Amino acid sequence: MLKATKPIFALLLATAMMCGCSQESDEPAVSAGTQAINDAEATVVFRLAPNVSTITRSAEDSYNYVQGTADEYAVNQARIYLFDSPTKLFAKSFLLTKLTRNGTDANGNIIYEAEHVGVTPGTYDIFVTANSSRQIQAQTEDEFLADIDDQTYVRGLITDISGGVLMSNRASDNTGIVIEKKADKSDNVVSITLERTLARLDIAKGSDHFALTDEASRQYATVTLDGYHIVNLAKRCYTFRHTAVLTAMDEPQWSLNDNFGNVNDVNGYVVDPYFFSKKIDAAQFSNADKYYENYYGDISNPAAITWTAFSSSASTPQYKTAYCLENCMLMPAQKNGYSTGVVFRAKLEPYNNVYRLAADNTTLELVADAKQYPEVLYYYDYKFYTSPAALAVAVDTPSVSADNLDIYQARKYEKTDDGYRCYYNYWIRHQDNLNPATMGVMEFGVVRNNLYRMLITNVSDLGSPLPDVNPNTPDEGETHLKIVLNVKPWIVRDLTNIVL
């Protein structure tokens, strides 16, 4: 099955819901409970639930789940698309608006149940979108799958989901579904598992202040984390999750059964709309089409960045929550220029170890009063120096300039209105291969319906003087169908104990 990939940037409602495109229909919705059901139809109930599968152990499953908030699992409406399974031709669609929450199943899935609707008995491929105002008119599955993805969220970073989160089933999960007429219409139930197209990001810190110590456990500075900025946030998503087995940067021929389901354990990837544009050389990626919001290349001026403040708690972390879209790339392309990451801002305070030239210009003396610290400090070997000349005495060289600090592994920190600043980068890891020396498949990236929980527990060294990022650093008569929607809990990627 070939799939179109060109985006149509249709705006969403302000609540980040999906909106219309040229393929939308204005025909009246078929709402559960309002449709007349004839004698030839089978009565079916659709049961919708965002649920969780624990069958596979791959890039999609951490065996750790969180139910989520009411807004996160709310199914306000759902559209069911039925395609004849043998011919792949469009059969019927329903907009289910009368949904009743019906508890939670054994797997922790929130269950939504619709009233009965009529469906001609047969074998169907069933596709479902939830919380979307969009209706696709397509005559075949191929057309449908190509069109359904031509939509986008307005923002890369989403903070308001009060209108609901766009959800869908895994397109290959509900194929070849046999619907037949039954004497007891309550027996005709089709269960659909939904997952959010968004991922959730939780960020917290165990403390506001972190003491930095040298190899002898002597404190030399204090850093205070007071803000963060998330970079490389995708602004487009696939409505139905795409997967592929890849060993090279070759786009596959999209097959319903092969590329719209689970992630293969061997070389299995989740694929986002821009996956194949992320070449190995990240330095050549310019974001010219604005695919990324908060692109890493825009952080060179820290004063122009909006930094998000976040609180600390030693016992129960107070997480700051936001949502974003999938951002994945081939293993060799998992680099800073593409990956979603967090830049943390901190205030730096030297700890009684700032030195200046003494009157003889050959020795150093301690600056006892912090009010006398200059506009620029030079850091070397757990101490700070007030000038290049003082640093030269410390490294035992005739002279040091601002251009050759790297030779001595020294850094220059400039004072801002609220003190000296330093910055830390953290790249979101999706699946740890437990090998710090070798990059793993899907090791770094962001995948839908995952909760990435980041808790900073320690800071081990001074951060960079500027928030710099090196891009190359690595679906004959009708059946009355009951639909049950299961809303899948968040799969948790616990990234706690982050040491910056």
PDB file of C-alpha atoms in Angstrom, residues 303-407:
ATOM      1  CA  ALA A 303      18.007  36.358  27.036  1.00  0.00           C
ATOM      2  CA  ALA A 304      15.446  35.962  24.236  1.00  0.00           C
ATOM      3  CA  ILE A 305      14.277  32.523  25.420  1.00  0.00           C
ATOM      4  CA  THR A 306      11.151  32.005  27.496  1.00  0.00           C
ATOM      5  CA  TRP A 307      12.307  29.867  30.395  1.00  0.00           C
ATOM      6  CA  THR A 308       9.693  27.770  32.228  1.00  0.00           C
ATOM      7  CA  ALA A 309       9.999  27.950  36.006  1.00  0.00           C
ATOM      8  CA  PHE A 310       9.532  24.751  37.989  1.00  0.00           C
ATOM      9  CA  SER A 311       9.308  23.904  41.676  1.00  0.00           C
ATOM     10  CA  SER A 312      11.240  21.403  43.732  1.00  0.00           C
ATOM     11  CA  SER A 313      10.151  18.897  46.340  1.00  0.00           C
ATOM     12  CA  ALA A 314      12.314  16.501  48.272  1.00  0.00           C
ATOM     13  CA  SER A 315       9.507  13.988  48.937  1.00  0.00           C
ATOM     14  CA  THR A 316       6.762  14.227  46.303  1.00  0.00           C
ATOM     15  CA  PRO A 317       8.109  15.855  43.129  1.00  0.00           C
ATOM     16  CA  GLN A 318       5.960  18.659  41.785  1.00  0.00           C
ATOM     17  CA  TYR A 319       6.090  17.888  38.099  1.00  0.00           C
ATOM     18  CA  LYS A 320       5.536  20.530  35.469  1.00  0.00           C
ATOM     19  CA  THR A 321       3.500  18.892  32.677  1.00  0.00           C
ATOM     20  CA  ALA A 322       3.234  19.579  28.953  1.00  0.00           C
ATOM     21  CA  TYR A 323       2.515  17.519  25.836  1.00  0.00           C
ATOM     22  CA  CYS A 324       4.218  17.069  22.506  1.00  0.00           C
ATOM     23  CA  LEU A 325       4.201  15.008  19.313  1.00  0.00           C
ATOM     24  CA  GLU A 326       6.341  12.058  18.263  1.00  0.00           C
ATOM     25  CA  ASN A 327       9.916  12.748  17.286  1.00  0.00           C
ATOM     26  CA  CYS A 328      11.913   9.691  16.195  1.00  0.00           C
ATOM     27  CA  MET A 329      14.884   9.009  13.939  1.00  0.00           C
ATOM     28  CA  LEU A 330      17.085   6.223  12.627  1.00  0.00           C
ATOM     29  CA  MET A 331      19.731   5.065  15.089  1.00  0.00           C
ATOM     30  CA  PRO A 332      22.707   6.870  13.430  1.00  0.00           C
ATOM     31  CA  ALA A 333      20.595  10.055  13.238  1.00  0.00           C
ATOM     32  CA  GLN A 334      19.804  10.135  16.956  1.00  0.00           C
ATOM     33  CA  LYS A 335      21.691  13.372  17.478  1.00  0.00           C
ATOM     34  CA  ASN A 336      21.239  16.658  19.293  1.00  0.00           C
ATOM     35  CA  GLY A 337      20.211  18.420  16.088  1.00  0.00           C
ATOM     36  CA  TYR A 338      17.088  16.246  15.809  1.00  0.00           C
ATOM     37  CA  SER A 339      16.257  14.804  19.228  1.00  0.00           C
ATOM     38  CA  THR A 340      13.789  16.369  21.631  1.00  0.00           C
ATOM     39  CA  GLY A 341      15.658  17.622  24.654  1.00  0.00           C
ATOM     40  CA  VAL A 342      15.526  19.952  27.625  1.00  0.00           C
ATOM     41  CA  VAL A 343      17.927  22.827  28.223  1.00  0.00           C
ATOM     42  CA  PHE A 344      18.093  23.721  31.914  1.00  0.00           C
ATOM     43  CA  ARG A 345      19.130  27.151  33.137  1.00  0.00           C
ATOM     44  CA  ALA A 346      20.957  27.612  36.419  1.00  0.00           C
ATOM     45  CA  LYS A 347      22.439  30.396  38.490  1.00  0.00           C
ATOM     46  CA  LEU A 348      26.074  29.851  39.399  1.00  0.00           C
ATOM     47  CA  GLU A 349      27.568  31.015  42.708  1.00  0.00           C
ATOM     48  CA  PRO A 350      31.273  30.439  43.467  1.00  0.00           C
ATOM     49  CA  TYR A 351      31.932  29.056  46.930  1.00  0.00           C
ATOM     50  CA  ASN A 352      34.721  31.080  48.525  1.00  0.00           C
ATOM     51  CA  ASN A 353      37.203  30.311  45.737  1.00  0.00           C
ATOM     52  CA  VAL A 354      37.534  33.364  43.491  1.00  0.00           C
ATOM     53  CA  TYR A 355      41.106  34.541  42.962  1.00  0.00           C
ATOM     54  CA  ARG A 356      42.740  37.643  41.514  1.00  0.00           C
ATOM     55  CA  LEU A 357      46.282  38.816  40.886  1.00  0.00           C
ATOM     56  CA  ALA A 358      48.047  40.117  43.934  1.00  0.00           C
ATOM     57  CA  ALA A 359      49.841  43.446  43.905  1.00  0.00           C
ATOM     58  CA  ASP A 360      53.068  41.765  42.745  1.00  0.00           C
ATOM     59  CA  ASN A 361      51.322  40.521  39.547  1.00  0.00           C
ATOM     60  CA  THR A 362      52.909  37.095  40.028  1.00  0.00           C
ATOM     61  CA  THR A 363      50.860  35.531  42.800  1.00  0.00           C
ATOM     62  CA  LEU A 364      47.137  35.088  43.517  1.00  0.00           C
ATOM     63  CA  GLU A 365      44.949  36.186  46.376  1.00  0.00           C
ATOM     64  CA  LEU A 366      41.417  35.273  47.445  1.00  0.00           C
ATOM     65  CA  VAL A 367      38.597  37.745  46.794  1.00  0.00           C
ATOM     66  CA  ALA A 368      36.789  37.606  50.111  1.00  0.00           C
ATOM     67  CA  ASP A 369      33.860  39.871  49.244  1.00  0.00           C
ATOM     68  CA  ALA A 370      31.454  38.535  46.596  1.00  0.00           C
ATOM     69  CA  LYS A 371      30.448  42.128  45.851  1.00  0.00           C
ATOM     70  CA  GLN A 372      33.886  42.574  44.308  1.00  0.00           C
ATOM     71  CA  TYR A 373      33.455  39.749  41.794  1.00  0.00           C
ATOM     72  CA  PRO A 374      33.943  41.132  38.263  1.00  0.00           C
ATOM     73  CA  GLU A 375      31.599  40.929  35.274  1.00  0.00           C
ATOM     74  CA  VAL A 376      33.499  37.916  33.936  1.00  0.00           C
ATOM     75  CA  LEU A 377      34.913  34.922  35.809  1.00  0.00           C
ATOM     76  CA  TYR A 378      37.280  32.325  34.414  1.00  0.00           C
ATOM     77  CA  TYR A 379      36.884  28.797  35.738  1.00  0.00           C
ATOM     78  CA  TYR A 380      39.675  26.262  35.903  1.00  0.00           C
ATOM     79  CA  ASP A 381      40.262  23.191  38.090  1.00  0.00           C
ATOM     80  CA  TYR A 382      37.501  23.918  40.680  1.00  0.00           C
ATOM     81  CA  LYS A 383      38.499  27.557  41.115  1.00  0.00           C
ATOM     82  CA  PHE A 384      37.481  30.885  39.576  1.00  0.00           C
ATOM     83  CA  TYR A 385      39.733  33.718  38.425  1.00  0.00           C
ATOM     84  CA  THR A 386      38.967  37.373  37.862  1.00  0.00           C
ATOM     85  CA  SER A 387      41.046  37.891  34.706  1.00  0.00           C
ATOM     86  CA  PRO A 388      42.988  36.066  31.980  1.00  0.00           C
ATOM     87  CA  ALA A 389      46.187  37.187  33.697  1.00  0.00           C
ATOM     88  CA  ALA A 390      45.146  35.554  36.976  1.00  0.00           C
ATOM     89  CA  LEU A 391      44.195  32.390  35.078  1.00  0.00           C
ATOM     90  CA  ALA A 392      47.603  32.406  33.392  1.00  0.00           C
ATOM     91  CA  VAL A 393      49.290  32.306  36.793  1.00  0.00           C
ATOM     92  CA  ALA A 394      47.067  29.370  37.808  1.00  0.00           C
ATOM     93  CA  VAL A 395      47.904  27.297  34.709  1.00  0.00           C
ATOM     94  CA  ASP A 396      51.557  28.404  34.820  1.00  0.00           C
ATOM     95  CA  THR A 397      51.773  29.983  31.370  1.00  0.00           C
ATOM     96  CA  PRO A 398      52.922  33.444  30.277  1.00  0.00           C
ATOM     97  CA  SER A 399      49.503  34.485  29.025  1.00  0.00           C
ATOM     98  CA  VAL A 400      45.945  33.269  28.391  1.00  0.00           C
ATOM     99  CA  SER A 401      43.385  34.785  26.058  1.00  0.00           C
ATOM    100  CA  ALA A 402      39.638  34.335  25.731  1.00  0.00           C
ATOM    101  CA  ASP A 403      40.291  32.561  22.417  1.00  0.00           C
ATOM    102  CA  ASN A 404      42.395  29.714  23.762  1.00  0.00           C
ATOM    103  CA  LEU A 405      40.592  28.739  26.964  1.00  0.00           C
ATOM    104  CA  ASP A 406      39.822  25.278  25.571  1.00  0.00           C
ATOM    105  CA  ILE A 407      43.519  24.475  25.582  1.00  0.00           C
TER     106      ILE A 407
END
